Amino acid sequence: MSDKPTILHMLDPNPRVSPFDVNMAVDAGFQHIIPYTNVGMEEVLGLTQDAIFSRGPSGVKATGLFIGGRDPWLALDMVEEARKSMVPPFEMAVFADPSGGFTTAAGLVAVVIEQMREAGLDGGLDGTKVAIFGGTGPVGLVSAVLAADAGAEVVVVSHRSAEAAAKHTAVIKERYGIDTVPGDGSSESSRAEILKDVHAVMSTAKAGIQILSNKELCAAPELLVAADVNAVPPLGLEGVGVSDRGNILEGTARGARGVGALAVGDVKYRTQNRLFQDMLAGDGTLDLEFRAAMKRAMELLG
């Protein structure tokens, strides 16, 4: 590592960067944080090259690039554009975590895998069916890819219609070659159809929206794990407490295990911290996105 001060340049397509991410970066060890807001794709090359060429091959190793925003696909495209803009040996680590969605999704899927193993499935999600309700937002879409990576059949559920979900499952297919199933969560009957054979439910809807009632969860005959990222009342999954981590949901057919937002948040927080530390310790060639976050989250859980 260079003896120069550490600098993190934070690029965000939105009008402001996240104070959460700033705090995390400082606590991980970055000494200087420089925000850039309303950043368009066309500006990534210039900002990246300005950041790398001013410090020399050694100093650039003490420099990092963080990409925020909300759109996960735009963030990943910005990572790719930034990397293409670098000229070895002028290379810096790049970390994308739009709206904290990549590390939250990694924390969510990792804890669900943990609880599936606790429920007796040594393969975690491999060979299971997973439904992600409120699944068309950033956390839901990334969770869908990660759950599919882990061997699950994944249903991405929209509260509007299966057609609304299909627009997003098509993007997953185009970008990653992964088949996920669009699901209709607009009515109790359509939700019941989805729940009739799922092993795990993840709720990734906006805060303060109840996606599934306790009655619906109890009617799911194969359910083993129900996980929620919402900590704002009403919670996304009725009966799953914010601090739950393996608590048995009374009334469920197979004694499903609940996972609450604080349990997910604990893993998310530690994962994001470790990825910032990876930036500081690396040689500048790291591209840290949701699959890197998933690897770290699983390592943290042992």
Coordinates of C-alpha atoms in Angstrom, one line a residue:
M1 CA 0.0 0.0 0.0
S2 CA 1.2 3.5 -0.8
D3 CA 2.2 5.8 2.0
K4 CA 0.0 8.6 0.5
P5 CA -3.3 9.5 2.1
T6 CA -6.2 7.4 1.0
I7 CA -8.9 9.0 -1.2
L8 CA -12.3 7.7 -2.2
H9 CA -14.1 9.3 -5.1
M10 CA -17.8 8.7 -4.8
L11 CA -19.8 8.9 -8.1
D12 CA -23.6 9.1 -7.9
P13 CA -26.2 9.6 -10.7
N14 CA -28.5 11.1 -8.0
P15 CA -28.5 14.6 -6.6
R16 CA -26.6 13.5 -3.4
V17 CA -24.4 10.7 -2.1
S18 CA -25.6 8.5 0.7
P19 CA -24.4 9.6 4.2
F20 CA -24.5 5.9 5.2
D21 CA -21.9 5.1 2.5
V22 CA -19.8 8.0 3.5
N23 CA -19.8 6.9 7.1
M24 CA -19.0 3.3 6.2
A25 CA -16.0 4.4 4.0
V26 CA -14.5 6.6 6.7
D27 CA -15.0 3.9 9.4
A28 CA -13.3 1.4 7.1
G29 CA -10.2 3.6 6.8
F30 CA -10.5 6.1 3.9
Q31 CA -9.1 9.4 5.0
H32 CA -10.7 11.7 2.3
I33 CA -14.1 11.3 0.7
I34 CA -14.9 13.3 -2.4
P35 CA -18.5 13.2 -3.7
Y36 CA -19.6 13.8 -7.3
T37 CA -23.4 14.0 -7.9
N38 CA -25.7 14.0 -11.0
V39 CA -23.0 12.0 -12.8
G40 CA -23.9 10.6 -16.2
M41 CA -22.3 7.7 -18.0
E42 CA -20.6 10.1 -20.3
E43 CA -18.7 11.6 -17.4
V44 CA -17.3 8.4 -16.0
L45 CA -14.2 8.2 -18.3
G46 CA -13.1 11.8 -17.5
L47 CA -13.6 11.5 -13.8
T48 CA -11.8 8.1 -13.6
Q49 CA -8.8 9.3 -15.6
D50 CA -8.5 12.5 -13.6
A51 CA -8.5 10.4 -10.4
I52 CA -5.8 7.9 -11.6
F53 CA -3.2 9.9 -13.5
S54 CA -2.5 12.5 -10.8
R55 CA -1.0 10.2 -8.1
G56 CA 1.4 8.0 -9.9
P57 CA 1.3 4.2 -10.2
S58 CA 1.9 3.8 -6.4
G59 CA -0.4 6.6 -5.2
V60 CA -3.3 5.3 -7.3
K61 CA -3.4 2.2 -5.2
A62 CA -4.4 4.4 -2.3
T63 CA -7.3 5.7 -4.4
G64 CA -10.7 4.2 -4.8
L65 CA -13.9 4.7 -6.8
F66 CA -17.3 4.1 -5.3
I67 CA -20.4 4.1 -7.5
G68 CA -23.8 4.7 -5.9
G69 CA -27.2 5.7 -7.2
R70 CA -30.3 3.5 -7.3
D71 CA -30.3 1.6 -10.6
P72 CA -28.2 -1.6 -10.2
W73 CA -27.7 -2.1 -13.9
L74 CA -26.5 1.5 -14.4
A75 CA -24.1 1.1 -11.5
L76 CA -22.7 -2.1 -13.1
D77 CA -22.3 -0.3 -16.5
M78 CA -20.5 2.5 -14.7
V79 CA -18.1 0.0 -13.2
E80 CA -17.4 -1.5 -16.6
E81 CA -16.9 2.0 -18.1
A82 CA -14.5 3.0 -15.3
R83 CA -12.4 -0.1 -15.7
K84 CA -12.2 0.4 -19.4
S85 CA -11.0 4.0 -18.7
M86 CA -7.9 2.8 -16.8
V87 CA -4.5 2.3 -18.2
P88 CA -2.2 -0.2 -16.3
P89 CA -0.4 0.4 -14.0
F90 CA -2.8 3.4 -13.3
E91 CA -5.6 1.3 -11.8
M92 CA -7.8 1.7 -8.8
A93 CA -10.3 -0.5 -7.1
V94 CA -14.0 0.1 -8.0
F95 CA -16.9 -0.7 -5.6
A96 CA -20.5 -0.4 -6.6
D97 CA -23.3 -0.6 -4.1
P98 CA -26.3 1.5 -5.4
S99 CA -28.7 2.3 -2.5
G100 CA -26.8 -0.3 -0.5
G101 CA -28.7 -2.8 -2.7
F102 CA -25.8 -5.1 -3.5
T103 CA -24.6 -5.6 0.1
T104 CA -28.2 -5.8 1.3
A105 CA -29.0 -8.5 -1.3
A106 CA -25.9 -10.4 -0.4
G107 CA -26.7 -10.2 3.3
L108 CA -30.3 -11.4 2.7
V109 CA -29.4 -14.3 0.5
A110 CA -26.5 -15.4 2.7
V111 CA -28.7 -15.4 5.9
V112 CA -31.5 -17.3 4.0
I113 CA -28.9 -19.9 3.0
E114 CA -27.7 -20.1 6.6
Q115 CA -31.2 -20.7 7.8
M116 CA -32.0 -23.3 5.1
R117 CA -29.0 -25.3 6.3
E118 CA -30.3 -24.9 9.9
A119 CA -33.6 -26.3 8.6
G120 CA -31.8 -29.4 7.4
L121 CA -31.0 -28.6 3.8
D122 CA -27.2 -28.9 3.6
G123 CA -27.2 -27.5 0.0
G124 CA -28.8 -24.2 1.2
L125 CA -30.9 -23.0 -1.7
D126 CA -29.7 -25.5 -4.2
G127 CA -32.7 -27.3 -5.7
T128 CA -35.3 -25.2 -3.8
K129 CA -37.9 -22.7 -5.0
V130 CA -37.7 -19.1 -3.9
A131 CA -40.2 -16.3 -4.3
I132 CA -39.0 -12.7 -4.0
F133 CA -42.0 -10.5 -3.2
G134 CA -41.6 -6.8 -4.0
G135 CA -38.9 -8.3 -6.2
T136 CA -38.7 -5.6 -9.0
G137 CA -36.6 -3.1 -6.9
P138 CA -32.8 -3.1 -6.8
V139 CA -32.5 -5.4 -3.8
G140 CA -35.1 -7.9 -5.2
L141 CA -33.5 -8.1 -8.6
V142 CA -30.0 -8.6 -7.3
S143 CA -31.3 -11.2 -4.8
A144 CA -32.9 -13.0 -7.6
V145 CA -29.6 -13.4 -9.4
L146 CA -27.8 -14.4 -6.3
A147 CA -30.5 -17.0 -5.3
A148 CA -30.3 -18.4 -8.8
D149 CA -26.5 -18.5 -8.6
A150 CA -27.0 -20.6 -5.4
G151 CA -29.1 -23.2 -7.4
A152 CA -32.7 -22.0 -6.7
E153 CA -35.6 -21.7 -9.0
V154 CA -36.6 -18.0 -8.5
V155 CA -39.9 -16.3 -8.9
V156 CA -39.7 -12.5 -9.1
V157 CA -43.0 -11.2 -7.8
S158 CA -44.6 -7.8 -8.6
H159 CA -47.5 -6.5 -6.6
R160 CA -48.9 -5.1 -9.9
S161 CA -48.9 -8.1 -12.3
A162 CA -46.7 -10.9 -13.7
E163 CA -46.4 -8.7 -16.9
A164 CA -44.7 -6.0 -14.8
A165 CA -42.3 -8.5 -13.3
A166 CA -41.6 -10.0 -16.8
K167 CA -39.9 -6.8 -17.9
H168 CA -37.3 -7.2 -15.1
T169 CA -36.9 -11.0 -15.5
A170 CA -36.1 -10.3 -19.2
V171 CA -33.3 -8.0 -18.2
I172 CA -31.8 -10.7 -15.9
K173 CA -32.0 -13.1 -18.7
E174 CA -30.3 -10.7 -21.1
R175 CA -27.5 -9.7 -18.8
Y176 CA -26.7 -13.0 -17.1
G177 CA -28.4 -15.8 -19.1
I178 CA -30.4 -16.7 -16.0
D179 CA -34.0 -17.8 -16.2
T180 CA -36.2 -16.4 -13.5
V181 CA -40.0 -16.6 -13.4
P182 CA -42.3 -13.5 -13.3
G183 CA -44.9 -13.7 -10.6
D184 CA -48.2 -11.9 -10.0
G185 CA -48.6 -10.7 -6.4
S186 CA -51.6 -8.5 -7.0
S187 CA -54.2 -10.6 -5.3
E188 CA -54.5 -13.1 -2.4
S189 CA -55.4 -15.9 -4.8
S190 CA -52.4 -15.2 -7.1
R191 CA -50.1 -15.1 -4.1
A192 CA -51.4 -18.4 -2.8
E193 CA -50.7 -20.0 -6.2
I194 CA -47.0 -18.8 -5.9
L195 CA -46.8 -19.9 -2.3
K196 CA -48.1 -23.4 -2.8
D197 CA -44.7 -24.9 -3.4
V198 CA -42.0 -22.4 -2.4
H199 CA -39.4 -23.3 0.2
A200 CA -38.2 -19.7 0.9
V201 CA -39.9 -16.3 0.7
M202 CA -38.0 -13.0 0.6
S203 CA -39.7 -9.7 1.0
T204 CA -37.8 -6.8 -0.6
A205 CA -40.6 -4.3 -1.0
K206 CA -40.5 -0.6 -0.1
A207 CA -40.4 0.2 3.6
G208 CA -43.8 0.3 5.4
I209 CA -45.6 -2.1 3.1
Q210 CA -47.0 -5.4 4.2
I211 CA -46.5 -7.9 1.4
L212 CA -47.8 -11.1 3.0
S213 CA -50.0 -11.7 6.0
N214 CA -49.3 -14.3 8.6
K215 CA -52.3 -16.3 7.3
E216 CA -50.7 -16.5 3.9
L217 CA -47.4 -17.6 5.3
C218 CA -49.1 -20.3 7.4
A219 CA -50.9 -21.6 4.3
A220 CA -47.6 -22.2 2.4
P221 CA -47.2 -26.0 2.9
E222 CA -43.4 -26.2 2.0
L223 CA -42.2 -23.0 3.5
L224 CA -38.9 -23.3 5.4
V225 CA -37.6 -19.7 5.6
A226 CA -39.3 -16.3 5.5
A227 CA -37.0 -13.3 5.3
D228 CA -37.8 -9.6 5.3
V229 CA -35.6 -6.5 4.7
N230 CA -38.2 -4.0 6.0
A231 CA -37.8 -2.6 9.5
V232 CA -40.5 0.0 9.2
P233 CA -44.0 -0.9 10.4
P234 CA -46.0 -2.5 9.0
L235 CA -43.3 -5.1 8.4
G236 CA -43.2 -6.8 5.0
L237 CA -44.0 -10.2 6.4
E238 CA -46.5 -10.3 9.2
G239 CA -45.2 -12.3 12.1
V240 CA -41.5 -12.0 11.3
G241 CA -39.8 -9.7 13.9
V242 CA -37.1 -7.3 12.9
S243 CA -34.5 -9.1 15.1
D244 CA -35.5 -12.7 14.1
R245 CA -32.8 -15.0 13.0
G246 CA -34.1 -18.4 12.9
N247 CA -37.1 -17.9 15.1
I248 CA -39.8 -20.4 14.4
L249 CA -43.0 -18.9 12.9
E250 CA -45.9 -20.4 14.8
G251 CA -48.6 -22.0 12.7
T252 CA -46.4 -22.7 9.6
A253 CA -46.7 -26.2 8.3
R254 CA -43.0 -27.1 8.5
G255 CA -41.9 -24.7 11.3
A256 CA -40.6 -22.0 9.0
R257 CA -37.7 -19.9 10.3
G258 CA -38.1 -16.2 10.3
V259 CA -35.3 -13.7 9.3
G260 CA -35.8 -10.0 10.1
A261 CA -34.4 -6.8 8.8
L262 CA -31.8 -6.4 11.6
A263 CA -30.4 -9.8 11.1
V264 CA -30.0 -9.0 7.4
G265 CA -28.6 -5.6 8.2
D266 CA -25.9 -7.0 10.4
V267 CA -24.5 -9.1 7.6
K268 CA -25.0 -6.2 5.1
Y269 CA -23.1 -3.8 7.4
R270 CA -20.2 -6.2 8.0
T271 CA -20.0 -7.1 4.3
Q272 CA -19.8 -3.5 3.1
N273 CA -17.1 -2.7 5.7
R274 CA -15.0 -5.7 4.5
L275 CA -15.4 -4.6 0.9
F276 CA -14.2 -1.1 1.6
Q277 CA -11.2 -2.7 3.5
D278 CA -10.6 -4.9 0.4
M279 CA -10.3 -1.7 -1.6
L280 CA -7.6 -0.3 0.7
A281 CA -5.7 -3.6 0.9
G282 CA -5.8 -4.4 -2.8
D283 CA -3.6 -3.6 -5.8
G284 CA -6.2 -1.4 -7.5
T285 CA -7.5 -4.1 -9.9
L286 CA -10.6 -5.1 -7.8
D287 CA -14.1 -4.7 -9.2
L288 CA -16.4 -5.2 -6.2
E289 CA -20.1 -5.7 -7.1
F290 CA -22.9 -7.9 -5.8
R291 CA -21.2 -11.3 -6.5
A292 CA -18.1 -10.1 -4.6
A293 CA -20.4 -9.0 -1.8
M294 CA -22.1 -12.4 -1.8
K295 CA -18.7 -14.1 -1.5
R296 CA -17.8 -11.9 1.5
A297 CA -21.1 -12.4 3.2
M298 CA -20.8 -16.1 3.0
E299 CA -17.3 -16.0 4.4
L300 CA -18.5 -13.9 7.3
L301 CA -21.2 -16.5 8.1
G302 CA -18.6 -19.3 7.9

